[in-house]
Coordinates of N, CA and C and ligand atoms in Angstrom, one line a residue:
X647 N 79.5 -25.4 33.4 CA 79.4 -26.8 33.0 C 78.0 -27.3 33.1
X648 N 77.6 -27.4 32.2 CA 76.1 -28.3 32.2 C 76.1 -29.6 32.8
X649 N 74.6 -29.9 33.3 CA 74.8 -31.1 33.9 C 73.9 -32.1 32.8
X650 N 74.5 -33.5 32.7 CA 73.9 -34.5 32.0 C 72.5 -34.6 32.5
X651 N 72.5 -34.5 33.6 CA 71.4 -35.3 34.2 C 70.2 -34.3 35.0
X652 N 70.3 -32.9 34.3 CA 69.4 -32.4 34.4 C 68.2 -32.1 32.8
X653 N 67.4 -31.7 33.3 CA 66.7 -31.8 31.6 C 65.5 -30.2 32.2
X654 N 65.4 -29.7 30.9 CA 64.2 -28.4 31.1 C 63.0 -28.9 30.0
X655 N 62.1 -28.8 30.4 CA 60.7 -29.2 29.5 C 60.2 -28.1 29.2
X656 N 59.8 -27.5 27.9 CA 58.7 -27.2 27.9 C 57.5 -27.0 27.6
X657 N 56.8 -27.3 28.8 CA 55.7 -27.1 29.3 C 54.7 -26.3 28.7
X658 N 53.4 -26.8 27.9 CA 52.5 -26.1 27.5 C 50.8 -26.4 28.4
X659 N 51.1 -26.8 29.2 CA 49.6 -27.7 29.6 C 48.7 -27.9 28.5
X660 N 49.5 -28.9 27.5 CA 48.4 -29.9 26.7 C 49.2 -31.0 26.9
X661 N 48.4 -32.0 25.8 CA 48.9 -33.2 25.7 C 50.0 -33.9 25.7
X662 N 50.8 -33.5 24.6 CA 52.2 -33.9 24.1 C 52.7 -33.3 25.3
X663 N 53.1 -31.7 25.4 CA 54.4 -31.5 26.3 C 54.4 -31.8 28.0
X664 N 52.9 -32.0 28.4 CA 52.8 -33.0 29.4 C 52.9 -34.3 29.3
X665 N 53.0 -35.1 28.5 CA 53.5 -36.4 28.2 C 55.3 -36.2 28.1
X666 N 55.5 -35.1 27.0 CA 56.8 -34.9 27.8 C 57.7 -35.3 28.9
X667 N 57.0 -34.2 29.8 CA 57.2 -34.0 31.2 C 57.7 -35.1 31.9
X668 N 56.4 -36.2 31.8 CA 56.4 -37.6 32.5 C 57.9 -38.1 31.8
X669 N 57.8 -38.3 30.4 CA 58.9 -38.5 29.9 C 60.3 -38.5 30.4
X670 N 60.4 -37.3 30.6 CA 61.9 -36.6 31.1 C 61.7 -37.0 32.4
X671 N 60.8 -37.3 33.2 CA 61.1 -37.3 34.7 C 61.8 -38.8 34.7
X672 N 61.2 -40.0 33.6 CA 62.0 -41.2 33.8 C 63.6 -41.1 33.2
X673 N 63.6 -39.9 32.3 CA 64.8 -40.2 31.8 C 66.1 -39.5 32.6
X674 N 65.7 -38.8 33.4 CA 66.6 -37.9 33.7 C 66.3 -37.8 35.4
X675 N 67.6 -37.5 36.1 CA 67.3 -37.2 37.5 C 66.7 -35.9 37.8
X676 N 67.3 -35.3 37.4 CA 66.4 -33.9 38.1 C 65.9 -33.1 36.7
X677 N 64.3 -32.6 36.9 CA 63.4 -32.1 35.8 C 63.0 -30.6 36.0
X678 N 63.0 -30.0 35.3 CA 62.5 -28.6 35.8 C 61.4 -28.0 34.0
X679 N 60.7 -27.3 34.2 CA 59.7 -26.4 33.6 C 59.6 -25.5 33.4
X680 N 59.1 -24.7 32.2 CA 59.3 -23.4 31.5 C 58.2 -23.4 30.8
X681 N 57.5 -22.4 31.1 CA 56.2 -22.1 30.4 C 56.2 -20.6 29.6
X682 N 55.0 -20.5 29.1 CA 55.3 -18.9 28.1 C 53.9 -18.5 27.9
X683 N 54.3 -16.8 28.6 CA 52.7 -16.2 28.2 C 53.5 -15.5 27.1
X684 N 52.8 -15.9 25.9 CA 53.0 -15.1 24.7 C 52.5 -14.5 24.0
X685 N 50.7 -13.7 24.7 CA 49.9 -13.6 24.1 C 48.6 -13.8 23.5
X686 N 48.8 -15.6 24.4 CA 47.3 -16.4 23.7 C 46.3 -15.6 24.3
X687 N 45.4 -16.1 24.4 CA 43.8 -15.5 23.9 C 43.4 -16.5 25.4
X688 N 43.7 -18.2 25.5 CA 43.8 -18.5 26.3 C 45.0 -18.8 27.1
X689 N 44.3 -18.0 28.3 CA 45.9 -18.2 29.9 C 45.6 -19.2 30.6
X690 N 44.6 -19.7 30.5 CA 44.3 -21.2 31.1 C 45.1 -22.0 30.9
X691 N 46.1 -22.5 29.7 CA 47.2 -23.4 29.6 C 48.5 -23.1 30.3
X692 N 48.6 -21.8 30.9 CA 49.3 -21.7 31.4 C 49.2 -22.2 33.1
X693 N 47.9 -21.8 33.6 CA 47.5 -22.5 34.9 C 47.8 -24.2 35.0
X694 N 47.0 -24.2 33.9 CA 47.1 -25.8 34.2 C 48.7 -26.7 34.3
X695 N 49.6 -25.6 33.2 CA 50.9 -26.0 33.2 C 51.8 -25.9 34.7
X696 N 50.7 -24.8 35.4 CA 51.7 -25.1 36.9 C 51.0 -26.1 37.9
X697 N 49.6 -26.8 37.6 CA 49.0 -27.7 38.4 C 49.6 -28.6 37.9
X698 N 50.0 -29.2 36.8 CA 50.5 -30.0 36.4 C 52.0 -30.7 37.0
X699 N 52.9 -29.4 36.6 CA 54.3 -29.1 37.4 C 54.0 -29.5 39.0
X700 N 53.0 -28.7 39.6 CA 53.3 -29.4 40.8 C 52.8 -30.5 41.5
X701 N 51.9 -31.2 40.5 CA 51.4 -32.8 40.8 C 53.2 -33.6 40.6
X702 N 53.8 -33.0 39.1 CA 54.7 -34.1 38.7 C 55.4 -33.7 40.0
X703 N 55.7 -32.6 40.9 CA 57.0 -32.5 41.8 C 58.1 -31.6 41.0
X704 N 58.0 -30.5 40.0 CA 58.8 -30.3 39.3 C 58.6 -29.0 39.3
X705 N 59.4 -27.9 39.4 CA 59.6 -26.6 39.6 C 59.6 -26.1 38.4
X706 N 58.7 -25.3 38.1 CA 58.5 -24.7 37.1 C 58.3 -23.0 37.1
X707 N 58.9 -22.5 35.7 CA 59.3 -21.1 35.3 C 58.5 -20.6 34.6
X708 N 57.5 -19.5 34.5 CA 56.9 -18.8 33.9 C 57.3 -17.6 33.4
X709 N 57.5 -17.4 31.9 CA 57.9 -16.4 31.5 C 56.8 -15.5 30.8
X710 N 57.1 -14.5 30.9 CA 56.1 -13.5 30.2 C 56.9 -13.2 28.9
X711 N 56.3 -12.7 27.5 CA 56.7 -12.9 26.2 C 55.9 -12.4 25.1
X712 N 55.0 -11.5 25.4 CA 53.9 -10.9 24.9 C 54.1 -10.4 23.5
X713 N 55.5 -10.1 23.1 CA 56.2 -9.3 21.9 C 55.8 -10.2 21.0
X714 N 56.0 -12.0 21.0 CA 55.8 -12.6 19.9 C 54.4 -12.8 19.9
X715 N 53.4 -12.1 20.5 CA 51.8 -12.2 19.6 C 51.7 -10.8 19.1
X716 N 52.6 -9.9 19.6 CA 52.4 -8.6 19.3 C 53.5 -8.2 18.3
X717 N 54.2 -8.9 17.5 CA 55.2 -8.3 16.7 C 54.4 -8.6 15.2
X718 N 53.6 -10.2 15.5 CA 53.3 -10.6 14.3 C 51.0 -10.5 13.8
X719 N 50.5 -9.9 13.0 CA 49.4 -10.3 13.0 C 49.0 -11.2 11.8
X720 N 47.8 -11.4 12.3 CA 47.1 -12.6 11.4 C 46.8 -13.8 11.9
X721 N 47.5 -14.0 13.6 CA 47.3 -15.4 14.3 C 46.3 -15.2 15.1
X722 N 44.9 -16.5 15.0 CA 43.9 -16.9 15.5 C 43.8 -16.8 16.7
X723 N 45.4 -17.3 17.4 CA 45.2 -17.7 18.7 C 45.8 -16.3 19.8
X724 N 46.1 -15.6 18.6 CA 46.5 -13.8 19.9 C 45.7 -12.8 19.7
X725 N 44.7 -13.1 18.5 CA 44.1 -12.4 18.4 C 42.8 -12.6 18.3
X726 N 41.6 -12.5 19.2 CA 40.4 -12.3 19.3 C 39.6 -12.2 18.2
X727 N 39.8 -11.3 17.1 CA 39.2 -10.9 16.0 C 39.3 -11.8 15.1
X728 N 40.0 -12.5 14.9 CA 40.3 -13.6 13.6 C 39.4 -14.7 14.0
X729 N 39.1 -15.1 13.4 CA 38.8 -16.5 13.3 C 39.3 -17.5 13.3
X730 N 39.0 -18.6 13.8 CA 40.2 -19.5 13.4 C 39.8 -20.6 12.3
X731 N 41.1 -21.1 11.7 CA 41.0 -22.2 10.5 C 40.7 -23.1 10.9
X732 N 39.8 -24.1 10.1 CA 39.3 -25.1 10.9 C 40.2 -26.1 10.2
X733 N 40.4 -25.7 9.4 CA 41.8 -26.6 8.5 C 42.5 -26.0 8.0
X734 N 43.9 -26.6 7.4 CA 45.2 -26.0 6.5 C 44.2 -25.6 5.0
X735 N 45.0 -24.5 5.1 CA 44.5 -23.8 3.7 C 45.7 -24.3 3.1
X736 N 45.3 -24.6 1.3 CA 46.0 -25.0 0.5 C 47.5 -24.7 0.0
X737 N 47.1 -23.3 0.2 CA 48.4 -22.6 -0.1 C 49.3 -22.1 0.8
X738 N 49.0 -22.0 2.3 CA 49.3 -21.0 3.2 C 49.5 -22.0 4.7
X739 N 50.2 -21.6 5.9 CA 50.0 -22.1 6.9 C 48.5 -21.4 7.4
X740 N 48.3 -22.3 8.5 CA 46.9 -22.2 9.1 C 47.1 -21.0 9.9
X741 N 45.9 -20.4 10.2 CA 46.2 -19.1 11.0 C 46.4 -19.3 12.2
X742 N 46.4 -20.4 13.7 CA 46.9 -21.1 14.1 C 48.3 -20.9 14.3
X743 N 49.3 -20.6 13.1 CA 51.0 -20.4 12.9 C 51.0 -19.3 13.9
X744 N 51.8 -19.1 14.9 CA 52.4 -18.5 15.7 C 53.6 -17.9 14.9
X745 N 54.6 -17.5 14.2 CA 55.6 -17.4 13.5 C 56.4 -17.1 14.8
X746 N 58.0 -18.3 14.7 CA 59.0 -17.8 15.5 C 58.4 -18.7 16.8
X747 N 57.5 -18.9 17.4 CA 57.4 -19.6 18.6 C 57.8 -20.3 18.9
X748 N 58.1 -21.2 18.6 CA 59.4 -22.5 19.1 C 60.7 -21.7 18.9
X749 N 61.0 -20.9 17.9 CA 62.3 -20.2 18.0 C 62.6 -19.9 19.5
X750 N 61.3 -18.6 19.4 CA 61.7 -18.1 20.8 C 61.9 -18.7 22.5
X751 N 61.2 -20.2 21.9 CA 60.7 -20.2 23.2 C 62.1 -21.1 23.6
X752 N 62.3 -22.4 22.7 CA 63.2 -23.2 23.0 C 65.1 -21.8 23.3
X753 N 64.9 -20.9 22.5 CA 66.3 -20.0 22.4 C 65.7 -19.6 24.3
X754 N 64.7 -19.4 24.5 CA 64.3 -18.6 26.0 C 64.8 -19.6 26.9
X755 N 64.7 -20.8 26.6 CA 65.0 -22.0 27.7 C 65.9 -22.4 27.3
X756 N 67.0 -22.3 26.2 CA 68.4 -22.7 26.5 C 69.0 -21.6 27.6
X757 N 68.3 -20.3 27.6 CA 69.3 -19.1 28.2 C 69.2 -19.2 29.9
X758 N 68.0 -20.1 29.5 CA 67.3 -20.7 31.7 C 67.8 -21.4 31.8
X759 N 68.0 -22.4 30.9 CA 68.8 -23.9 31.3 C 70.4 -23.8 31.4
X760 N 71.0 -22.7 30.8 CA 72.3 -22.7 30.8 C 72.5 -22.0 32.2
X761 N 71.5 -20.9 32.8 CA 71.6 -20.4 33.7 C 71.8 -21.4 34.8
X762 N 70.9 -22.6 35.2 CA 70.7 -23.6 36.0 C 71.5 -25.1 36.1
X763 N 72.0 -24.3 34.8 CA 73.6 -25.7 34.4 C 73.0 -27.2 34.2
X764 N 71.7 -26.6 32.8 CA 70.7 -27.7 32.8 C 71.4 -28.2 31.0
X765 N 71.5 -29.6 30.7 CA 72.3 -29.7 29.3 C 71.0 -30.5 28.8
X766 N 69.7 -30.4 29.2 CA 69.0 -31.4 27.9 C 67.8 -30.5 27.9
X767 N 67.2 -30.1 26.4 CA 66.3 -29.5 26.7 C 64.8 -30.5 25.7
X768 N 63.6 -30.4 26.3 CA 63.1 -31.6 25.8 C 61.6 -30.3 25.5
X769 N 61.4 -30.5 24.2 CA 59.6 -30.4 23.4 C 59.0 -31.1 23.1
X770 N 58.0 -31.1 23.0 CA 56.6 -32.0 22.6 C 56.7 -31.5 20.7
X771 N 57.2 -31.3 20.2 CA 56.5 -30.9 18.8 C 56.9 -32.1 18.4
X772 N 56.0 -32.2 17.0 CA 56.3 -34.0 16.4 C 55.8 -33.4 14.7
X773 N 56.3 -34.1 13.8 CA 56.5 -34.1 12.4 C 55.4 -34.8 12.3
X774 N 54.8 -35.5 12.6 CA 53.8 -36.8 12.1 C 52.6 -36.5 12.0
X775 N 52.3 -35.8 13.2 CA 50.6 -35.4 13.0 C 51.0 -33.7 13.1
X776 N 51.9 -32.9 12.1 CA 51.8 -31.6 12.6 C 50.7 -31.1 11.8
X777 N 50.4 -29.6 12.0 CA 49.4 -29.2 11.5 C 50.0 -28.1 10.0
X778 N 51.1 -28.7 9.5 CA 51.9 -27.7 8.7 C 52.7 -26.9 9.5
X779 N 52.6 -26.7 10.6 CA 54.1 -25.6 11.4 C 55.3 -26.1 11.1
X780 N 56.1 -25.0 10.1 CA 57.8 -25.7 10.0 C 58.3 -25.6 11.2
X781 N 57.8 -25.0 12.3 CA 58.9 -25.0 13.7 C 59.0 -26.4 14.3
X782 N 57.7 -27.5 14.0 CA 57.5 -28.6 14.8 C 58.8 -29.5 14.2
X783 N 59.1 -29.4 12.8 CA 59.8 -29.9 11.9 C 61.5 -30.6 12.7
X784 N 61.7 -31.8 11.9 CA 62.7 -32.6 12.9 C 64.0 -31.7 12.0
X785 N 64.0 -30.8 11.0 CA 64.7 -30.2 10.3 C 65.3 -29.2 11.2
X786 N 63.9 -28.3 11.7 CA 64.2 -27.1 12.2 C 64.9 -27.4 13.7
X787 N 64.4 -28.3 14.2 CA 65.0 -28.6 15.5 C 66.6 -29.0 15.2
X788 N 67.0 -29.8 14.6 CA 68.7 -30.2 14.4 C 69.2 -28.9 14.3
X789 N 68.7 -28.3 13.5 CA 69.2 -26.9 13.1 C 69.3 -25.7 14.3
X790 N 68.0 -25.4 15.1 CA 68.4 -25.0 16.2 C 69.2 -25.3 17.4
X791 N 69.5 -26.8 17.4 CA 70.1 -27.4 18.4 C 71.6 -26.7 17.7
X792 N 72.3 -26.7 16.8 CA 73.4 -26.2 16.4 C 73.5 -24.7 16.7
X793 N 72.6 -24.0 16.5 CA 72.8 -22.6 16.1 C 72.9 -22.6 17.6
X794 N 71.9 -23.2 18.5 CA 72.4 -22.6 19.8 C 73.2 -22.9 20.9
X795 N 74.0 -24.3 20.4 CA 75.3 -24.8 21.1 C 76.4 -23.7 20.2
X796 N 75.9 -22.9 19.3 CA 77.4 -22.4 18.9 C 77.0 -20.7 19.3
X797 N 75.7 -20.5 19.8 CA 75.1 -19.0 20.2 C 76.1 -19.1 21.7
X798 N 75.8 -20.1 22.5 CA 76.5 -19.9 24.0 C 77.5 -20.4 24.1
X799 N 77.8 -21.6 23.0 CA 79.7 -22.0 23.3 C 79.2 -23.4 24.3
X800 N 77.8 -23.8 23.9 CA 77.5 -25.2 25.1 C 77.4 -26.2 23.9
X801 N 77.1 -26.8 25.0 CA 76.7 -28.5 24.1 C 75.3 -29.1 24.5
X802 N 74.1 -28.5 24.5 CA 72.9 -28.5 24.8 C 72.2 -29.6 24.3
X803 N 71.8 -30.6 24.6 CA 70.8 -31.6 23.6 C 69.5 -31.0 23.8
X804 N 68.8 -31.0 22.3 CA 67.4 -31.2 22.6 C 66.6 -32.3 22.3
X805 N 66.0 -32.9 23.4 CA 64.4 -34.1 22.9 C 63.7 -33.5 22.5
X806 N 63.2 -35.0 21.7 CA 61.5 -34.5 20.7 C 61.1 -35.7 20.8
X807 N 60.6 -36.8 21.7 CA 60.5 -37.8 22.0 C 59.1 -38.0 21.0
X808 N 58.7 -36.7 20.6 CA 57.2 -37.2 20.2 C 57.6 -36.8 19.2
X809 N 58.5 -36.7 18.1 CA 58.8 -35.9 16.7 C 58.3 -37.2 16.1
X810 N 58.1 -38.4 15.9 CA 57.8 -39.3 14.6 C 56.8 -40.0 15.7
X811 N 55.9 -39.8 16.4 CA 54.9 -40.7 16.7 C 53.8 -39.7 16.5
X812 N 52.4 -40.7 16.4 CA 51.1 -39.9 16.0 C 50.3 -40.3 17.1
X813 N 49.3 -39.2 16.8 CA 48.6 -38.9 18.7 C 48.2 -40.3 19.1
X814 N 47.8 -41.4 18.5 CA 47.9 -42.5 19.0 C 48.7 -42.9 19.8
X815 N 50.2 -43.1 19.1 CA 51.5 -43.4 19.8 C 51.6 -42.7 20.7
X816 N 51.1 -41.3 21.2 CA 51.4 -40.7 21.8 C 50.5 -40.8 23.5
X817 N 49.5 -41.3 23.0 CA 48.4 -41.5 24.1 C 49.1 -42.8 24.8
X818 N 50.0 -43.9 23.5 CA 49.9 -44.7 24.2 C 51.2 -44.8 25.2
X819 N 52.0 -43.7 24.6 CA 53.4 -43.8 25.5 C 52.9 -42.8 27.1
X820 N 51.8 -42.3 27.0 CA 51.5 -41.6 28.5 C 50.7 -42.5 28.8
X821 N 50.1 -43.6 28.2 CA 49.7 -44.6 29.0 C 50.9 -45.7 29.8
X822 N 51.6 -45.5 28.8 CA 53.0 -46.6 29.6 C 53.7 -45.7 30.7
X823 N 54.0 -44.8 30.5 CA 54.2 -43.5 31.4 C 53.4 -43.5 32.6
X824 N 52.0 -44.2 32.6 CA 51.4 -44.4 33.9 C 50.6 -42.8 34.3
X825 N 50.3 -41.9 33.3 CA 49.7 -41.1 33.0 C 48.7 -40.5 32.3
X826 N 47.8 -41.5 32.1 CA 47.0 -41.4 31.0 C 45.9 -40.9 31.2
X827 N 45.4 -41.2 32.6 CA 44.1 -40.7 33.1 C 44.9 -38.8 33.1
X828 N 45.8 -38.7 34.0 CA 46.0 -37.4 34.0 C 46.1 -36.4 32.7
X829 N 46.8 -37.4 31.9 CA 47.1 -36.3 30.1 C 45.3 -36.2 29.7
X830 N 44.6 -36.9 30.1 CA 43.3 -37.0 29.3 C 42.2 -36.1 29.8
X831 N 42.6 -35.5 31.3 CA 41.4 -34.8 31.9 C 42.1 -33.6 32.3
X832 N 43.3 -33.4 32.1 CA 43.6 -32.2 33.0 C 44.7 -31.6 32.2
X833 N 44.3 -31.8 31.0 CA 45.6 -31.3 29.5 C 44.8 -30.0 29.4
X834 N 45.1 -28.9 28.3 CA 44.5 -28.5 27.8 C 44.9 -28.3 26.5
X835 N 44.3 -29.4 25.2 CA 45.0 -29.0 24.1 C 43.7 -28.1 22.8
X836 N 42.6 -28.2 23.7 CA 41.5 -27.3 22.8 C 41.8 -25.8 22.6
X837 N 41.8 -25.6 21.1 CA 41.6 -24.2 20.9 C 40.5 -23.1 21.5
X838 N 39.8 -23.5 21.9 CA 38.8 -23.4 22.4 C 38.5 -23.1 24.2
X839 N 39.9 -23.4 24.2 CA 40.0 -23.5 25.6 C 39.2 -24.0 26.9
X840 N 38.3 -25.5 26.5 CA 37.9 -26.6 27.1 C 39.0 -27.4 27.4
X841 N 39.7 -27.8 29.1 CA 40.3 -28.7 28.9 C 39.7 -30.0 28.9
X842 N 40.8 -31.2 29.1 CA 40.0 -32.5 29.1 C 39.9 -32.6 27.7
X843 N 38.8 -33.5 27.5 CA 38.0 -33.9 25.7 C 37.9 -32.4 24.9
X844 N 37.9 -31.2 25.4 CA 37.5 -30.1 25.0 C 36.3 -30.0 24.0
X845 N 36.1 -29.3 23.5 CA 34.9 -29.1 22.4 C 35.1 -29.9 21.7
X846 N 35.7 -30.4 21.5 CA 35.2 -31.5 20.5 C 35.5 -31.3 19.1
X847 N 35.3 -29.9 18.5 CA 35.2 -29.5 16.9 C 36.1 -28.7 16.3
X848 N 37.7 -28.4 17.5 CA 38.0 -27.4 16.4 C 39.5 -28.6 16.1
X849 N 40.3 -28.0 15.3 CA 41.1 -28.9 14.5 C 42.1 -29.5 15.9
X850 N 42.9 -29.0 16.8 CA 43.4 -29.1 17.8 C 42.9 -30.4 18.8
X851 N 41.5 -30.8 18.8 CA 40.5 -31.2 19.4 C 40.4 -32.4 18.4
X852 N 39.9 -32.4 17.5 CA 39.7 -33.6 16.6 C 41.0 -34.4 16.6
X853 N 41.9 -33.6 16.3 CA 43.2 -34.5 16.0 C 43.3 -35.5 16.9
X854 N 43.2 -34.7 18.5 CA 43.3 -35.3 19.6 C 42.4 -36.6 20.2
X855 N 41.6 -36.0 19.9 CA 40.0 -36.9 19.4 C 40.1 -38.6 18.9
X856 N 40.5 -38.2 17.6 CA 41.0 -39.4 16.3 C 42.2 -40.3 16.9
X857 N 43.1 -39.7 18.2 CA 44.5 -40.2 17.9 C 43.6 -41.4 19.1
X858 N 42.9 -40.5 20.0 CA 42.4 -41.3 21.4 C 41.6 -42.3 21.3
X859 N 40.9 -42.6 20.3 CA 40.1 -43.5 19.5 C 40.9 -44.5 19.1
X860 N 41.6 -44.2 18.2 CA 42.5 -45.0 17.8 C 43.0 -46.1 18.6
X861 N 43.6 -45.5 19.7 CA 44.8 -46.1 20.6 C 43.5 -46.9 21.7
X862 N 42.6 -46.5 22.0 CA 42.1 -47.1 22.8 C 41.1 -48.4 22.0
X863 N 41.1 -48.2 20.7 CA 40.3 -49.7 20.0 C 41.9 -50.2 19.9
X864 N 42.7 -49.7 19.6 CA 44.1 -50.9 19.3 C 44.3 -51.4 20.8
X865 N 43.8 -51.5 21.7 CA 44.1 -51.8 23.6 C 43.6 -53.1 23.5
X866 N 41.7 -52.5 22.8 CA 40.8 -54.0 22.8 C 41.4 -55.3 21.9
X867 N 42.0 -54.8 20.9 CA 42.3 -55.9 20.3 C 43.6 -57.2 20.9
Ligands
ZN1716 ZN1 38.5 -27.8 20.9

């Protein structure tokens, strides 16, 4: 039997799925965390995602998962050699695309949360400011939420609290969240692997950049 009132996050140590985090800790009584080495290039987000975890108070799971940067090539972020896109090409997802990564990760943390008799499972991905990834997609999520209440015979919810808000909205709900200083210095959402403001220049960075701007001239007004 799953419990209502437990919830699984996961945890990337950036922006959104630590905004998350805070998130679920108001919504729900007991919170727990699930992180993923899958290959990146940088394991710093992984660190940060357990400093994080243990500032919030919240027990968190690290999984190792190496097969999804090694099954697929062509992505920027597992592989060294590539370069990365500094924008969406016209025809194609950005090399950036992980293929399957939210598959696997959210299917890896229903099979922890069912283990833990956890019924809510909550991600940071959002439709609004995506970068073209169909996994972030409010499509693909309803869809997995079915396939995998009927894979285990549960009734699993998943959050996407951040699926229709833009990094603005997003800064400003970790500001109401009472976390803003923390999402802003001790995230890491640079490709580049600067946390904080990070470099400044690659697409991951700007986005984040534009949203923080935004939200903080809409404060003065
Ligand atoms: Zn950057």
């Amino acid at each position: 039997m799953l419990d209502k009132d437990k919830a699984l996050v996961v945890l990337s140590g950036g922006q959104d799925s630590t905004t998350c985090l805070f998130w679920a800790k108001r919504q729900f009584k007991e919170v727990y965390a699930i992180s993923f080495l899958y290959g990146q290039k940088h394991q710093l987000e992984v660190e940060l995602a357990r400093k994080i975890a243990a500032k919030a108070n919240v027990p968190i799971t690290v999984r190792e998962v190496n097969f999804i940067g090694e099954i697929s090539t062509g992505c920027s972020l597992t592989d060294s050699s590539i370069e990365m896109d500094q924008e969406k090409p016209a025809d194609s997802l950005p090399n950036t695309f992980v293929p399957g990564r939210n598959l696997f990760f959210l299917s890896i943390a229903a099979v922890h949360a069912r283990e833990l008799g956890i019924k809510n499972l909550v991600t940071g991905v959002s439709q609004t400011d995506y970068s073209g990834y169909p996994d972030c997609r409010d499509a693909f999520i309803r869809s997995l939420n079915v396939t995998l209440n009927l894979a285990m015979d549960e009734q699993f919810i998943i959050h996407t609290p951040l699926m229709w808000l833009n990094k603005a909205e997003t800064w400003r709900l970790s500001d109401e969240l009472g976390v803003f200083d923390l999402v802003r210095h001790e995230t890491l959402t640079c490709y580049n692997s600067i946390p904080g403001d990070g470099c400044g220049h690659c697409p991951a960075c700007t986005l984040r950049r534009q949203g923080l701007e935004e939200y903080l001239k809409s404060k003065q007004q």
